[in-house]
Short mmCIF file of C-alpha atoms in Angstrom, two decimals:
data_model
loop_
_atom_site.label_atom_id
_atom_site.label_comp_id
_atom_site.label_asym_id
_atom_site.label_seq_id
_atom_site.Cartn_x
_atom_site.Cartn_y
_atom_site.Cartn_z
CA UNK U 1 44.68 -32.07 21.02
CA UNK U 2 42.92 -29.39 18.85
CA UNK U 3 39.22 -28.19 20.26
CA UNK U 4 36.05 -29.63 18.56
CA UNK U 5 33.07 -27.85 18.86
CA UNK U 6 29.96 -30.88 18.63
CA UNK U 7 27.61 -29.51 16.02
CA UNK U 8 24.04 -28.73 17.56
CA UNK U 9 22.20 -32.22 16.73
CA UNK U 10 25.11 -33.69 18.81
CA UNK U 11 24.54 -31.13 21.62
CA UNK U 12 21.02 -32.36 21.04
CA UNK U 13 21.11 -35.84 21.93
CA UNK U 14 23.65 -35.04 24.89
CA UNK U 15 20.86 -33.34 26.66
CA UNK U 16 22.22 -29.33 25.75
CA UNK U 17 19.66 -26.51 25.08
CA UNK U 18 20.28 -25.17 22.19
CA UNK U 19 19.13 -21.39 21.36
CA UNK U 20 17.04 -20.98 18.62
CA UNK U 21 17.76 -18.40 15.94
CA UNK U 22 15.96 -15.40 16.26
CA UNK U 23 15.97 -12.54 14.08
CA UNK U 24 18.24 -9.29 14.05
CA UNK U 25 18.89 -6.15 12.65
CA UNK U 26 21.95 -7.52 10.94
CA UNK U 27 20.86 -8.38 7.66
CA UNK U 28 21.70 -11.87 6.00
CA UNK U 29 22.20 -9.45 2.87
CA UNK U 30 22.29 -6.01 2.09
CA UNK U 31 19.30 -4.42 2.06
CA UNK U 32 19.75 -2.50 -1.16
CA UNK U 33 16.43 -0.59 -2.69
CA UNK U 34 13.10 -0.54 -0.80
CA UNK U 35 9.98 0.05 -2.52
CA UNK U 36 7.37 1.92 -0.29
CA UNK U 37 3.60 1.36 -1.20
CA UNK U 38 2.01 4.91 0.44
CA UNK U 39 -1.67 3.91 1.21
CA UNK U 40 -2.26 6.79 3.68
CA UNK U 41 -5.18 8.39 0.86
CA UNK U 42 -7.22 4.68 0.63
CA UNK U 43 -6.51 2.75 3.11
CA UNK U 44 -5.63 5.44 5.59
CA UNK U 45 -8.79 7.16 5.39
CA UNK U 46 -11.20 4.80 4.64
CA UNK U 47 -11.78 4.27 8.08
CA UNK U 48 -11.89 7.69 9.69
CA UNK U 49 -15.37 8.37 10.80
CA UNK U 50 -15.97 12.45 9.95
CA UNK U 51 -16.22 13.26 5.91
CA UNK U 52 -13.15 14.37 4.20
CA UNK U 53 -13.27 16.99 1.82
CA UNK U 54 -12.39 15.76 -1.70
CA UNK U 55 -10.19 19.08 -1.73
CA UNK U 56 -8.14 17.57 1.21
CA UNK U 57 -7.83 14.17 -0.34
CA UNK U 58 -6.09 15.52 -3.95
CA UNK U 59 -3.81 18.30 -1.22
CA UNK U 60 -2.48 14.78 0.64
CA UNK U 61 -1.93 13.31 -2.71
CA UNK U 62 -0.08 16.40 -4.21
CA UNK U 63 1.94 16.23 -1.05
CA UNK U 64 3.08 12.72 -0.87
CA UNK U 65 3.68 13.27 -4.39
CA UNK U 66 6.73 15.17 -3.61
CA UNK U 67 8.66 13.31 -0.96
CA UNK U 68 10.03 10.64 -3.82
CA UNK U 69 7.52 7.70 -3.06
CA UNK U 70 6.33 5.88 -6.07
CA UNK U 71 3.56 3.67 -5.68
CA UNK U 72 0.39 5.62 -3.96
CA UNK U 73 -2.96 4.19 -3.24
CA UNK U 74 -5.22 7.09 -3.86
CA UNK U 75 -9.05 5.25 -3.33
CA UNK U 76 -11.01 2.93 -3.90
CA UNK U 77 -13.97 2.11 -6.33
CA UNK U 78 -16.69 0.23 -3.47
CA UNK U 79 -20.53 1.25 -2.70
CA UNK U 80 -19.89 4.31 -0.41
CA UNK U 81 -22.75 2.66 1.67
CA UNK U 82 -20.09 0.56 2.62
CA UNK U 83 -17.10 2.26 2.80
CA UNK U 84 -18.50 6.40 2.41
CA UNK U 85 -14.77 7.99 2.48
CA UNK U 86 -14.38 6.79 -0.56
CA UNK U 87 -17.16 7.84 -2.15
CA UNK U 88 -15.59 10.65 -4.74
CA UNK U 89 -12.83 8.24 -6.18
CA UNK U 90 -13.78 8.84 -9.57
CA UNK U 91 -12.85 12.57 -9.30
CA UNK U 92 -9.89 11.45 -7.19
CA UNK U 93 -8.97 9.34 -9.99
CA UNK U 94 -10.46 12.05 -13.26
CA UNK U 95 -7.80 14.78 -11.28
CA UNK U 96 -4.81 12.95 -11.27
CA UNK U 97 -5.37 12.33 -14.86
CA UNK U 98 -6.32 15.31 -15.53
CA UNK U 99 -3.70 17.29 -13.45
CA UNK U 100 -1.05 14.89 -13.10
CA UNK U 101 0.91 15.79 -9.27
CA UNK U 102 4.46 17.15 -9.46
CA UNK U 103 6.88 14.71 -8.50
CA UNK U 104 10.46 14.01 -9.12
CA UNK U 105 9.89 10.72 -10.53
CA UNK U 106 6.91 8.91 -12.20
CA UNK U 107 3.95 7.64 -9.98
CA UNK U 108 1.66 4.51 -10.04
CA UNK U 109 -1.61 5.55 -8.44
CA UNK U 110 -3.18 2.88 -7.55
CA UNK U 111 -6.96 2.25 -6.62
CA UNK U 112 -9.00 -0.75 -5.16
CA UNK U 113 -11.93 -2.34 -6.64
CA UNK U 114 -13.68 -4.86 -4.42
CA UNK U 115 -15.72 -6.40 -7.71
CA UNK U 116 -16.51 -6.49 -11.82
CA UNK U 117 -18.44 -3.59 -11.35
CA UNK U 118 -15.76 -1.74 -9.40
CA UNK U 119 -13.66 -2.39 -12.21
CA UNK U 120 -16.11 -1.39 -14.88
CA UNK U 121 -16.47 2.23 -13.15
CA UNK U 122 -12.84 2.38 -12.67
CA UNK U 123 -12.55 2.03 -16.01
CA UNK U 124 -15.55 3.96 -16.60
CA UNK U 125 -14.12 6.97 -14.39
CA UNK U 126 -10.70 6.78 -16.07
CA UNK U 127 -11.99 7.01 -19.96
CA UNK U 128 -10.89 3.82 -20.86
CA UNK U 129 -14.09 2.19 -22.29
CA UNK U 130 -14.54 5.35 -23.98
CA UNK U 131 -17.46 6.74 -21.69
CA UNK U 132 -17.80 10.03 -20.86
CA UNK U 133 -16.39 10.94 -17.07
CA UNK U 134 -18.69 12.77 -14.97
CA UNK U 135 -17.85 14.62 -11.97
CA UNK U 136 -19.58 17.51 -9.69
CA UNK U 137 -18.29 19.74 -12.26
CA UNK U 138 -20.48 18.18 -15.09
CA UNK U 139 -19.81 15.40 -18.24
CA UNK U 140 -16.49 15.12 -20.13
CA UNK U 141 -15.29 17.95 -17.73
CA UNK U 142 -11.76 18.06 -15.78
CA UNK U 143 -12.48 18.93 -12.19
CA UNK U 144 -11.25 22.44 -11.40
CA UNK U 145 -8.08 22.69 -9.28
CA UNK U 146 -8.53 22.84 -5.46
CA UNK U 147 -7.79 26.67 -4.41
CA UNK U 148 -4.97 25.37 -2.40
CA UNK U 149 -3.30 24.50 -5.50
CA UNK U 150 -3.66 28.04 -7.41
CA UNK U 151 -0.45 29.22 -5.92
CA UNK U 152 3.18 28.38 -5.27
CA UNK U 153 4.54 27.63 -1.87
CA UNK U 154 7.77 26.32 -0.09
CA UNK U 155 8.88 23.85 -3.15
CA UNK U 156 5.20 23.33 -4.32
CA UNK U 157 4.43 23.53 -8.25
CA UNK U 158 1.54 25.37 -8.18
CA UNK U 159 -1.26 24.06 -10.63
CA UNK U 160 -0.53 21.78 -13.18
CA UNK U 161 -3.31 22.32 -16.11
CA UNK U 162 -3.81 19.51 -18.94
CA UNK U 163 -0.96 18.10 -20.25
CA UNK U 164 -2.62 16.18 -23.11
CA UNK U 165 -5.43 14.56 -25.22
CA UNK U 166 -8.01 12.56 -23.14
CA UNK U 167 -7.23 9.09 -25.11
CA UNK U 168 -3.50 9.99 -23.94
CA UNK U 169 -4.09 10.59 -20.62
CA UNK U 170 -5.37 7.67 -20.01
CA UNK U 171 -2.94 5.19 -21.08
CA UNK U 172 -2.12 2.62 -18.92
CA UNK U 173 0.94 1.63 -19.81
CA UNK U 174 3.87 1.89 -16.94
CA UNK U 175 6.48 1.76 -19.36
CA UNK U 176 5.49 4.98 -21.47
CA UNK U 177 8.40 6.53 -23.00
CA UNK U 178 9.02 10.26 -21.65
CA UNK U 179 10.99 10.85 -24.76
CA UNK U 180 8.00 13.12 -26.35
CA UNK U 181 5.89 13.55 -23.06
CA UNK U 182 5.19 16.66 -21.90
CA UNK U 183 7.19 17.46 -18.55
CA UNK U 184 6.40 18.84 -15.39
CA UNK U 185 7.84 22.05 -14.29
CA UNK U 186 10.97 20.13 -11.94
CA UNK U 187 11.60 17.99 -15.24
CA UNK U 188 10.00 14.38 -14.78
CA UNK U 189 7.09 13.50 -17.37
CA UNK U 190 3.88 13.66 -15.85
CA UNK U 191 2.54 11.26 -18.77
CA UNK U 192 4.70 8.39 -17.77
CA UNK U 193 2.79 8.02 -14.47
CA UNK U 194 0.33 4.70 -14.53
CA UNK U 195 -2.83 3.76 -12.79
CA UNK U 196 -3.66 0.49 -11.20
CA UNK U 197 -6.18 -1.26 -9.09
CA UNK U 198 -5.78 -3.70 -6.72
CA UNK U 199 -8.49 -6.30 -5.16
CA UNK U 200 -9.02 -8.02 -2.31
CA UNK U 201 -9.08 -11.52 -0.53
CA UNK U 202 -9.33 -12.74 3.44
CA UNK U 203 -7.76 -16.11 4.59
CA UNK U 204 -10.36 -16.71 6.90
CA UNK U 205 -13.85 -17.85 6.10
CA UNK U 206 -15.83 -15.43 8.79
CA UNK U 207 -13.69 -12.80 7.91
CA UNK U 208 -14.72 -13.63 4.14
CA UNK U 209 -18.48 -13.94 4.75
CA UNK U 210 -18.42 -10.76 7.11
CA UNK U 211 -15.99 -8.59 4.41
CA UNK U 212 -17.63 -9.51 1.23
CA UNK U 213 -20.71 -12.23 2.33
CA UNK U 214 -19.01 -14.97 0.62
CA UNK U 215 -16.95 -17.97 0.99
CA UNK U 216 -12.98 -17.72 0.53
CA UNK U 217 -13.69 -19.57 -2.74
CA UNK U 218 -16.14 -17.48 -4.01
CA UNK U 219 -14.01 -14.68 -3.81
CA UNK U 220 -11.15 -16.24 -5.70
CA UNK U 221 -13.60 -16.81 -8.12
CA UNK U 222 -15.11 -13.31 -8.25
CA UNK U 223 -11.00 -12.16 -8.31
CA UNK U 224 -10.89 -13.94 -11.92
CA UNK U 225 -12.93 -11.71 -14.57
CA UNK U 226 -11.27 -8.65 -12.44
CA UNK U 227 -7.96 -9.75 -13.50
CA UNK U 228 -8.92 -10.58 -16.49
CA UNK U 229 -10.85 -6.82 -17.50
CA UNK U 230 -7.79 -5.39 -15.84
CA UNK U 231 -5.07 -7.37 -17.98
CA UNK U 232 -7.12 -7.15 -21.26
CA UNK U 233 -6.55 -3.28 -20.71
CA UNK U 234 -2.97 -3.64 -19.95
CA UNK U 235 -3.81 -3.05 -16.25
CA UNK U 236 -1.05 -3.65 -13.38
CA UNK U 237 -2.75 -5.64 -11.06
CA UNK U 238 -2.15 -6.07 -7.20
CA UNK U 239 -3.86 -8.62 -4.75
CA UNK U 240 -4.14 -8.21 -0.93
CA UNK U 241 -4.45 -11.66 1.36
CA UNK U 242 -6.04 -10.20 4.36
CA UNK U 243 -6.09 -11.16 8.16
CA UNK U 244 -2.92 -13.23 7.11
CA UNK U 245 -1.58 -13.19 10.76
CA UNK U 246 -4.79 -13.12 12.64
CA UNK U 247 -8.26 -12.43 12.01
CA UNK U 248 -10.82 -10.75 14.49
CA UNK U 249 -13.49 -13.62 14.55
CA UNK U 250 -11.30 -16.84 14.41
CA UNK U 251 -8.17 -15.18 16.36
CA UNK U 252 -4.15 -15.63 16.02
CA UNK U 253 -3.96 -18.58 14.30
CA UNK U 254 -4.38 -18.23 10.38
CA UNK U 255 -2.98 -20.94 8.39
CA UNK U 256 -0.16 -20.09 6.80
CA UNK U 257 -0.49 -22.83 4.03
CA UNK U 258 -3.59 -21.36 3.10
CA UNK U 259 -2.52 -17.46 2.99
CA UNK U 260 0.46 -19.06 0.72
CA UNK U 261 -2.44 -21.27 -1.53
CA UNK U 262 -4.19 -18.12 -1.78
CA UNK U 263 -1.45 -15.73 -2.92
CA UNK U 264 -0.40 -18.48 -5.54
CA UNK U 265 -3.92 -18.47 -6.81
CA UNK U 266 -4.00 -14.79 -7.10
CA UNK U 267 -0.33 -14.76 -8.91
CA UNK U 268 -1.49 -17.86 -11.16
CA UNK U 269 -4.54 -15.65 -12.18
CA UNK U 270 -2.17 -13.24 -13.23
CA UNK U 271 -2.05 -10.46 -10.24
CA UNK U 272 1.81 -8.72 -10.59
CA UNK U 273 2.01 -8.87 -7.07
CA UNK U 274 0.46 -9.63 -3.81
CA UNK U 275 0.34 -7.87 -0.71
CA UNK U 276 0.31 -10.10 2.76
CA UNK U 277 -2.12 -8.27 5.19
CA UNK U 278 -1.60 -7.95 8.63
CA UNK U 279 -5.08 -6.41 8.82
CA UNK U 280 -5.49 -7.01 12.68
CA UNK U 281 -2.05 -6.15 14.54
CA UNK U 282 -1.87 -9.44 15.76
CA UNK U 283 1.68 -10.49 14.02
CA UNK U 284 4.83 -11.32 15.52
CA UNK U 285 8.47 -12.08 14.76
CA UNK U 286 7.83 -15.72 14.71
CA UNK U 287 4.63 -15.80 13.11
CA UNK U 288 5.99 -13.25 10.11
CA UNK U 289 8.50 -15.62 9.25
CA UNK U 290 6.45 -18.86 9.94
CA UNK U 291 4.41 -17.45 7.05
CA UNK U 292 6.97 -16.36 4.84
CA UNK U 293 8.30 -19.88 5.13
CA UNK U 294 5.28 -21.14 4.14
CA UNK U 295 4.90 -18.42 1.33
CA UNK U 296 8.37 -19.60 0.13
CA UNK U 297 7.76 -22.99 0.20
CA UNK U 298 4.76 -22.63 -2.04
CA UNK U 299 7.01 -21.34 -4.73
CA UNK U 300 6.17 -17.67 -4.49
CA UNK U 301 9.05 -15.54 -5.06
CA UNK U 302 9.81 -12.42 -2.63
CA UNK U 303 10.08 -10.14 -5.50
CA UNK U 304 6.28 -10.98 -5.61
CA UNK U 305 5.22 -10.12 -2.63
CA UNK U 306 4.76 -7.01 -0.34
CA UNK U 307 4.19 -7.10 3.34
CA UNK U 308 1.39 -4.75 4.93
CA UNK U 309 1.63 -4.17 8.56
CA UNK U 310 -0.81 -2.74 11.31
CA UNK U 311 1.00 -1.88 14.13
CA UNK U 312 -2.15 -2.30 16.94
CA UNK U 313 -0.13 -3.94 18.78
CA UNK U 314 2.66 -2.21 18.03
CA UNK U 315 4.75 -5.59 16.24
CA UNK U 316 5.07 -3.92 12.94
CA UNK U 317 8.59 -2.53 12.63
CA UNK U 318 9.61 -5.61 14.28
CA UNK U 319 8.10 -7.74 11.94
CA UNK U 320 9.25 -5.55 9.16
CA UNK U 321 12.31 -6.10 9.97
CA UNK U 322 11.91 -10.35 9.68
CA UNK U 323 10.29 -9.53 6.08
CA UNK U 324 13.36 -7.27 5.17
CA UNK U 325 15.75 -10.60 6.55
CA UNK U 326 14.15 -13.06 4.38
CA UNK U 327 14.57 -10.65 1.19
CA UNK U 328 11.07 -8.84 1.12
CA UNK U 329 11.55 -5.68 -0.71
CA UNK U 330 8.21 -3.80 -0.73
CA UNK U 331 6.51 -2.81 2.46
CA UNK U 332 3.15 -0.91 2.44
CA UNK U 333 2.67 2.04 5.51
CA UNK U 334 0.66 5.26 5.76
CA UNK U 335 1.68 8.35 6.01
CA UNK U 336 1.17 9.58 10.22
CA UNK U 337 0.18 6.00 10.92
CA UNK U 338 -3.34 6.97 9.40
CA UNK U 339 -5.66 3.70 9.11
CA UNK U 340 -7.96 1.20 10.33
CA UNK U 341 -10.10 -1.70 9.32
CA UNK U 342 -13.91 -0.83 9.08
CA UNK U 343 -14.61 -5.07 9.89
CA UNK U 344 -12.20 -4.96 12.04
CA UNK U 345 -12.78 -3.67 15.69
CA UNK U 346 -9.65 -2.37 18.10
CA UNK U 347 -7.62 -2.61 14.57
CA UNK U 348 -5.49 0.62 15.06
CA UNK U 349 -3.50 2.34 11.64
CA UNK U 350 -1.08 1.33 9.63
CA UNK U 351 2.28 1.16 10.35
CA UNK U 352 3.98 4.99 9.62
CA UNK U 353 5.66 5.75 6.90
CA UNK U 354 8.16 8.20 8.65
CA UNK U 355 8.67 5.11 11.22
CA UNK U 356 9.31 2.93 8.51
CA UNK U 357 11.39 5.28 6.42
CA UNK U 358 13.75 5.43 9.83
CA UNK U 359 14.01 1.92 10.26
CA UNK U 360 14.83 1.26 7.06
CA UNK U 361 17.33 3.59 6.59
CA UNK U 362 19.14 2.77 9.44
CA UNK U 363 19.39 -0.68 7.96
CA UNK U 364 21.28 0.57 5.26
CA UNK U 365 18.27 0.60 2.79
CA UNK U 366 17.50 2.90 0.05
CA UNK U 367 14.11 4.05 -0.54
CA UNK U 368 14.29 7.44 -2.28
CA UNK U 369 11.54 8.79 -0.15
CA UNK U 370 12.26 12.59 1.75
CA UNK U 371 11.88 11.33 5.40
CA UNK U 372 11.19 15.14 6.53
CA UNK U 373 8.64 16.13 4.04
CA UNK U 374 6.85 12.98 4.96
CA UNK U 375 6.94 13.92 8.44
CA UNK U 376 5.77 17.14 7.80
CA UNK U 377 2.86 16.31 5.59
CA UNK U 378 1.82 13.25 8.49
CA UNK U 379 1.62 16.49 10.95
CA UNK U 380 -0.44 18.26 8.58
CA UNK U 381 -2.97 15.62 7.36
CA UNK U 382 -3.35 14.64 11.23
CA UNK U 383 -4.05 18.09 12.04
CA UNK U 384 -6.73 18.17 9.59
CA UNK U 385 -8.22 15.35 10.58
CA UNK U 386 -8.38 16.28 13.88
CA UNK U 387 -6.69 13.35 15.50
CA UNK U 388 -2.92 12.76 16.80
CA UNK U 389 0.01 12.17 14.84
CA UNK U 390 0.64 8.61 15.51
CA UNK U 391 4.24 8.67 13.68
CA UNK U 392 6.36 8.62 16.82
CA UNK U 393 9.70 9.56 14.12
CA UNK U 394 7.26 11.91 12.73
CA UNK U 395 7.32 13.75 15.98
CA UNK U 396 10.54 13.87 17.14
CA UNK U 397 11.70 14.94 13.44
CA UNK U 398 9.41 17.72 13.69
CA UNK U 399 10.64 18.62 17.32
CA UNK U 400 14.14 18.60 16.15
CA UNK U 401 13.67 20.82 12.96
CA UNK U 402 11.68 23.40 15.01
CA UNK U 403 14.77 23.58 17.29
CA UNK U 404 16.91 24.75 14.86
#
């Protein structure tokens, strides 16, 4: 008499315990291309409490800018009485367009504006509304190179000069054709890089009133005219849903049918994509894919989404891992595990980009991205900070090179 194996609702009712399915590093499907969001120069350092040199800030951008990553968050347009790292984004944001970073493929810099008038000096800063940029250096001027950047060194470039008119360097575009760009000196067009700007939502109401002193509907609300500036300006435009696994004032619990209404509202406005916040540390394994459920159930494709990971409590590669399962393809991380939540308390950094690189990799994904120059620049921008290199693959890549 051939074996039959009772399915598990039969086991069920016969009184068995039946495992549930937990996730693994076996992926359900190949894990193909990963697209890594570097937010090391915003979000990384928007929290750190000493003043960073806007010299520093452009030297981490130029560096990331040649490890292969292709998205970078490079500030953020909010009242430095708020947030004062952030304070010279405009030049941040007047260099790159001025001196574009060599890179071996084209970059989308991205920055965040918390409101309209964030926006409006965005676009302000960037020449787009036809204003005159000002910097330290004086009107309509194009700040002057950071001395670090006069010469060549080890694979750098050296300075890259202006590459073209001011109404052409500030097209938005992220489809320019590099046909007749102007190219950079390892063969990529500089002028086919694109800026964008992201904004900003919480799904909690206390984390809403103590982020941006309003309700979680006023905010959607304020999110409309942003989207709408941005778009009329042919503006890529990326959301954040933050505290979406736990939120410092109400705790663990966040609804995951509301972060799911939210990020529908924010794609319905007309965001390109939205980024799921871990802002706290406080996700798990079951929790990331209790929301992603609900996030899928909603409608919202993964292709849509990104998934942004604190690792405070050090879940985030783990959890990565569940987004990666259930066909998430863009992941968000910073650079020596730089970061931090200003509103926020105990909220350590993001998770590391070499850390995620590794895990990723092993996987069998693809994300283009030099694993050892990114260790190498999270050593640097640590030491400069004056603070430990949180990147655990950071530091044993480092020990490992300087043995050979």
């Amino acid at each position: 008499m051939p074996h039959i194996r009772p399915n598990p609702g039969f086991r069920r009712r016969l009184g068995f315990r039946c495992a549930p399915r937990v996730f693994s590093t076996s992926l359900r499907r190949s894990a193909g291309e990963v697209r890594i969001v570097e937010v090391g120069p915003r979000d990384g350092l928007q929290n750190e409490s000493s003043t960073i040199p806007l010299q520093t800030k452009i030297e981490l951008i130029r560096r990331l800018a040649q490890t292969g990553v292709r998205n970078i968050e490079a500030g953020s347009f909010v009242a430095p009485k708020w947030v004062p790292q952030m304070a010279n984004s405009s030049e941040v944001l007047n260099y790159l367009l001025g001196y574009p970073p060599a890179a071996p493929a084209p970059i989308a810099f991205n920055f965040l504006v918390p409101n309209l008038k964030g926006l409006q000096n965005f676009l302000k800063a960037s020449g787009t509304d036809n204003a005159p940029i000002t910097s330290s250096e004086g009107p309509n001027q194009t700040p002057t190179p950071p001395s670090s950047l006069n010469s060549s060194k080890s694979g750098d470039t050296g300075e890259q000069g202006p590459i073209t008119s001011r109404k052409d360097k500030t097209k938005m575009s992220s489809d320019t054709s590099s046909k007749d760009n102007p190219t950079q000196p390892d063969g990529s067009s500089a002028s086919s890089n694109s800026i964008e700007v992201s904004l900003f939502t919480a799904a909690t109401e206390t984390f809403s009133k103590a982020n941006t002193n309003c309700t979680i509907a006023e905010s959607l609300e304020r999110c409309k005219p942003i989207v709408s500036l941005a778009k009329s300006q042919n503006i890529r435009v990326r959301g954040y849903v933050s505290v979406a696994l736990g939120c410092p004032y109400e705790g663990p619990d966040v609804s995951p049918a509301k972060v799911a209404e939210m990020t529908a509202t924010l794609l319905e406005m007309g965001a390109d994509e939205v980024s799921v916040a871990d802002t706290t540390g406080m996700g798990t394994a079951p929790k990331t894919q209790e929301l992603l459920k609900a996030l899928f159930g909603a409608g919202i494709a993964a292709k849509d989404l990104a998934l942004h990971f604190h690792d405070t409590y050090g879940q985030a590669l783990v959890n990565a891992v569940v987004g990666l399962e259930q066909g998430i393809r863009t992941f968000d991380s910073s650079v020596g595990g730089l970061g931090g939540c200003p509103y926020s308390k105990g909220a350590t950094g993001n998770v590391a980009t070499e850390d995620l690189l590794h895990c990723l990799h092993s996987l069998g994904a693809t994300t283009g991205v030099d694993i050892e120059k990114m260790a190498e620049i999270g050593n640097w921008i640590s030491k400069e900070l004056g603070r430990p290199n949180d990147s655990r693959v950071g530091k044993a890549i480092l020990a490992r090179l300087s043995s050979t």
